[in-house]
Amino acid sequence: DEKWKAQTIANTSELQFEQEFGNSFLGTGNTLISANCLLGLQGHDALWTRDNVHLYQEPKKDNTYIMTVDVARGRGQDYSTFSIFDVSEKPFKQVGIYRDNMISPLLFPDVIEKYGKMYNEALVVIENNDQGQIVCNSLHYDIEYPNVFTQSSVKSSGIGVMMTRKVKQIGCSTLKELMEENKLRVIDKFTINELVTFVGKGQSYEADGGNHDDLVMNLVLFSWFVTTPYFQSLTDIELKKMLYDEQQQMIDDDMVPFGIIDNGEHIPESYKEGGDMWTVVGDV
């Protein structure tokens, strides 16, 4: 019954319930994110919802936030979206989203400014393809929002990020690592639903069938951005070090010293190897 269903979902996740009991097998095919990772995702209830904005965490005074933005035409088809991420702590955490398929690119910058300022003047990273250029220019030049990511102050397309094939490839591969290594927490149910249908098509990834991937593209853009030197200077976090330090520590912990091999030469009472000081305590 519905009570059992609600309790089961609360103890697992809606996606996992659909997998086990709803005859839904999405996420087990050619998805960017592995099926096991997808089944472990659980959407949270928003603390605050209004006008297509869903906020999951109140802004914290000293925290650093990044907002990534995907712009649509506002004609009821694709969605204009943004996602807000808290990058002050590890794992990174999605703390808010916006999703609307009717808003004009001329009005979208005002929404971005409002919530960007709310989250400590979050750094806004906008995909500037097509209508995105309108939003970039309006936010930077007209509204004069103080924290828009700019790649070049010379080129007309220097405000924001052009979603090229290379940028998308880096973003997709990094997103996969971040999520499967539990370095990025995605808690918005709309985003999770899009991840389930974000599948491989040729040499790239996109939404399957009639589904959408606008919120996923926020994740892809964020994941690309965290690989850049600008992100490291902003947060003092080196992504490669963050991803692989734990794995390297596990490898080091599993290694057993071979001991000392007697080759007939004099063996000192102590010696240094790999940064560790070893001491001979008996005959070899």
Coordinates of C-alpha atoms in Angstrom, one line a residue, residues 59 65 67 84 110-124 143-146:
P59 CA 23.8 30.3 2.8
Y65 CA 29.6 29.1 -3.5
M67 CA 26.6 28.8 -9.5
I84 CA 24.4 26.3 -6.7
D110 CA 17.8 39.2 -12.6
V111 CA 17.0 35.8 -11.1
I112 CA 20.7 34.9 -11.3
E113 CA 21.7 38.1 -9.5
K114 CA 19.1 37.7 -6.7
Y115 CA 20.2 34.2 -5.7
G116 CA 23.9 34.8 -6.5
K117 CA 24.0 37.6 -4.0
M118 CA 22.0 35.5 -1.5
Y119 CA 24.8 33.0 -1.6
N120 CA 27.7 35.4 -0.7
E121 CA 28.0 36.8 -4.2
A122 CA 28.6 33.3 -5.6
L123 CA 30.9 33.0 -8.6
V124 CA 28.6 32.6 -11.6
I143 CA 23.4 44.6 -13.9
E144 CA 27.2 44.7 -13.1
Y145 CA 27.1 41.6 -11.0
P146 CA 30.6 41.6 -9.4

